[in-house]
Amino acid sequence: MNYLSEKHKQLSESQQSGLMLWFGGLTMDKKAVAIGLSLTVGIGSAAMAWQGTSSDRIYFCIKTPLKTLVCQDKDNRPFRMTPFYWEQWQLEGMPRQVVRNPAMGVNGLVKATNPYKPFRGAIR
């Protein structure tokens, strides 16, 4: 960069971070490698943040008067919620007809497949 004076150069450099000063001193091919590497890390982080579930789920069923278990709604989606909301529901008075789904995980609990999902999403 062309500076107006030495004082202008000092002022301009004092307003930049050390990282930007270091990056500005790199040759063009090293800058391209650094940009490509950061893009690769960003795309990889986005891919890891996209897949899996970030929280545990409790799958449950509802006992009908005929003693059968209904574990899905009319659109074939399973009844499920996070352990936090399950505990809240228990404290507020969960009906006795609601039971954990014995066919899903251990006592209806399915662990998260990607518990670091929010962290990986923030990296990108």
mmCIF file of C-alpha atoms in Angstrom:
data_model
loop_
_atom_site.group_PDB
_atom_site.id
_atom_site.type_symbol
_atom_site.label_atom_id
_atom_site.label_comp_id
_atom_site.label_asym_id
_atom_site.label_seq_id
_atom_site.Cartn_x
_atom_site.Cartn_y
_atom_site.Cartn_z
ATOM 1 C CA MET A 1 0.000 0.000 0.000
ATOM 2 C CA ASN A 2 1.200 3.506 -0.745
ATOM 3 C CA TYR A 3 1.259 5.763 2.307
ATOM 4 C CA LEU A 4 1.192 9.563 2.327
ATOM 5 C CA SER A 5 3.927 9.814 4.934
ATOM 6 C CA GLU A 6 5.740 7.782 7.563
ATOM 7 C CA LYS A 7 3.283 9.074 10.163
ATOM 8 C CA HIS A 8 0.382 7.844 7.989
ATOM 9 C CA LYS A 9 2.028 4.408 7.737
ATOM 10 C CA GLN A 10 2.435 4.170 11.542
ATOM 11 C CA LEU A 11 -1.167 5.261 12.110
ATOM 12 C CA SER A 12 -2.499 2.755 9.585
ATOM 13 C CA GLU A 13 -0.496 -0.124 11.062
ATOM 14 C CA SER A 14 -1.465 0.775 14.629
ATOM 15 C CA GLN A 15 -5.151 0.405 13.706
ATOM 16 C CA GLN A 16 -4.724 -3.130 12.375
ATOM 17 C CA SER A 17 -4.605 -6.306 14.430
ATOM 18 C CA GLY A 18 -1.473 -8.409 14.569
ATOM 19 C CA LEU A 19 -3.176 -11.103 12.534
ATOM 20 C CA MET A 20 -4.039 -8.697 9.716
ATOM 21 C CA LEU A 21 -0.504 -7.290 9.713
ATOM 22 C CA TRP A 22 0.885 -10.819 9.489
ATOM 23 C CA PHE A 23 -1.598 -11.767 6.753
ATOM 24 C CA GLY A 24 -0.825 -8.594 4.787
ATOM 25 C CA GLY A 25 2.878 -9.503 4.815
ATOM 26 C CA LEU A 26 2.319 -12.880 3.170
ATOM 27 C CA THR A 27 2.960 -13.489 -0.501
ATOM 28 C CA MET A 28 -0.038 -13.939 -2.767
ATOM 29 C CA ASP A 29 0.287 -17.731 -3.015
ATOM 30 C CA LYS A 30 0.441 -18.089 0.778
ATOM 31 C CA LYS A 31 -2.616 -15.868 1.098
ATOM 32 C CA ALA A 32 -4.472 -18.144 -1.338
ATOM 33 C CA VAL A 33 -3.467 -21.221 0.677
ATOM 34 C CA ALA A 34 -4.615 -19.577 3.930
ATOM 35 C CA ILE A 35 -7.965 -18.603 2.401
ATOM 36 C CA GLY A 36 -8.439 -22.096 0.951
ATOM 37 C CA LEU A 37 -7.605 -23.698 4.299
ATOM 38 C CA SER A 38 -10.082 -21.475 6.148
ATOM 39 C CA LEU A 39 -12.781 -22.304 3.585
ATOM 40 C CA THR A 40 -12.094 -26.015 4.035
ATOM 41 C CA VAL A 41 -12.372 -25.741 7.822
ATOM 42 C CA GLY A 42 -15.581 -23.689 7.497
ATOM 43 C CA ILE A 43 -17.258 -26.106 5.088
ATOM 44 C CA GLY A 44 -16.185 -29.094 7.200
ATOM 45 C CA SER A 45 -17.577 -27.487 10.350
ATOM 46 C CA ALA A 46 -20.842 -26.692 8.595
ATOM 47 C CA ALA A 47 -21.147 -30.313 7.436
ATOM 48 C CA MET A 48 -20.527 -31.638 10.964
ATOM 49 C CA ALA A 49 -22.995 -29.138 12.419
ATOM 50 C CA TRP A 50 -25.674 -30.154 9.935
ATOM 51 C CA GLN A 51 -25.900 -33.853 10.791
ATOM 52 C CA GLY A 52 -27.191 -35.619 13.874
ATOM 53 C CA THR A 53 -29.215 -34.536 16.885
ATOM 54 C CA SER A 54 -27.891 -32.144 19.494
ATOM 55 C CA SER A 55 -29.974 -33.241 22.482
ATOM 56 C CA ASP A 56 -31.196 -36.442 24.088
ATOM 57 C CA ARG A 57 -34.795 -37.442 23.393
ATOM 58 C CA ILE A 58 -37.342 -39.369 25.413
ATOM 59 C CA TYR A 59 -39.807 -41.280 23.272
ATOM 60 C CA PHE A 60 -43.138 -41.992 24.905
ATOM 61 C CA CYS A 61 -46.497 -43.624 24.297
ATOM 62 C CA ILE A 62 -50.046 -43.062 25.499
ATOM 63 C CA LYS A 63 -52.093 -45.941 26.926
ATOM 64 C CA THR A 64 -55.567 -46.093 25.478
ATOM 65 C CA PRO A 65 -58.603 -47.337 27.463
ATOM 66 C CA LEU A 66 -58.182 -50.670 25.632
ATOM 67 C CA LYS A 67 -54.628 -50.989 27.120
ATOM 68 C CA THR A 68 -52.910 -50.552 23.761
ATOM 69 C CA LEU A 69 -49.996 -48.194 23.320
ATOM 70 C CA VAL A 70 -50.192 -45.325 20.824
ATOM 71 C CA CYS A 71 -46.651 -44.092 20.162
ATOM 72 C CA GLN A 72 -47.214 -41.941 17.051
ATOM 73 C CA ASP A 73 -49.539 -39.161 16.010
ATOM 74 C CA LYS A 74 -51.882 -39.344 13.020
ATOM 75 C CA ASP A 75 -49.043 -38.201 10.686
ATOM 76 C CA ASN A 76 -46.870 -41.132 11.816
ATOM 77 C CA ARG A 77 -44.467 -38.948 13.858
ATOM 78 C CA PRO A 78 -43.279 -40.427 17.164
ATOM 79 C CA PHE A 79 -44.105 -38.710 20.440
ATOM 80 C CA ARG A 80 -40.842 -37.381 21.867
ATOM 81 C CA MET A 81 -39.360 -34.573 23.948
ATOM 82 C CA THR A 82 -36.133 -33.601 25.672
ATOM 83 C CA PRO A 83 -35.422 -34.818 29.215
ATOM 84 C CA PHE A 84 -35.793 -31.244 30.513
ATOM 85 C CA TYR A 85 -39.356 -30.928 29.258
ATOM 86 C CA TRP A 86 -40.127 -34.481 30.407
ATOM 87 C CA GLU A 87 -39.132 -33.518 33.975
ATOM 88 C CA GLN A 88 -41.113 -30.291 33.736
ATOM 89 C CA TRP A 89 -44.179 -32.226 32.606
ATOM 90 C CA GLN A 90 -43.770 -34.646 35.520
ATOM 91 C CA LEU A 91 -43.576 -31.747 37.984
ATOM 92 C CA GLU A 92 -46.681 -30.118 36.510
ATOM 93 C CA GLY A 93 -48.713 -33.336 36.681
ATOM 94 C CA MET A 94 -48.173 -35.745 33.806
ATOM 95 C CA PRO A 95 -51.179 -38.034 33.166
ATOM 96 C CA ARG A 96 -50.762 -41.659 34.248
ATOM 97 C CA GLN A 97 -51.576 -42.783 30.703
ATOM 98 C CA VAL A 98 -48.215 -41.444 29.436
ATOM 99 C CA VAL A 99 -45.392 -44.023 29.568
ATOM 100 C CA ARG A 100 -41.934 -44.216 28.069
ATOM 101 C CA ASN A 101 -41.714 -46.122 24.806
ATOM 102 C CA PRO A 102 -40.129 -49.494 25.624
ATOM 103 C CA ALA A 103 -39.166 -50.088 21.978
ATOM 104 C CA MET A 104 -36.889 -47.021 21.802
ATOM 105 C CA GLY A 105 -33.474 -47.047 23.484
ATOM 106 C CA VAL A 106 -33.051 -47.722 27.184
ATOM 107 C CA ASN A 107 -36.379 -46.920 28.851
ATOM 108 C CA GLY A 108 -37.365 -44.680 25.939
ATOM 109 C CA LEU A 109 -34.208 -42.538 26.120
ATOM 110 C CA VAL A 110 -32.215 -42.051 22.935
ATOM 111 C CA LYS A 111 -28.890 -40.270 23.401
ATOM 112 C CA ALA A 112 -27.820 -37.398 21.156
ATOM 113 C CA THR A 113 -25.785 -38.415 18.111
ATOM 114 C CA ASN A 114 -24.044 -35.023 17.826
ATOM 115 C CA PRO A 115 -23.974 -33.314 21.249
ATOM 116 C CA TYR A 116 -21.428 -30.722 20.042
ATOM 117 C CA LYS A 117 -23.682 -29.530 17.224
ATOM 118 C CA PRO A 118 -24.107 -25.945 18.541
ATOM 119 C CA PHE A 119 -20.326 -25.623 19.014
ATOM 120 C CA ARG A 120 -19.574 -26.890 15.518
ATOM 121 C CA GLY A 121 -22.214 -24.592 14.063
ATOM 122 C CA ALA A 122 -20.617 -21.599 15.812
ATOM 123 C CA ILE A 123 -17.180 -22.432 14.386
ATOM 124 C CA ARG A 124 -18.274 -21.971 10.841
#
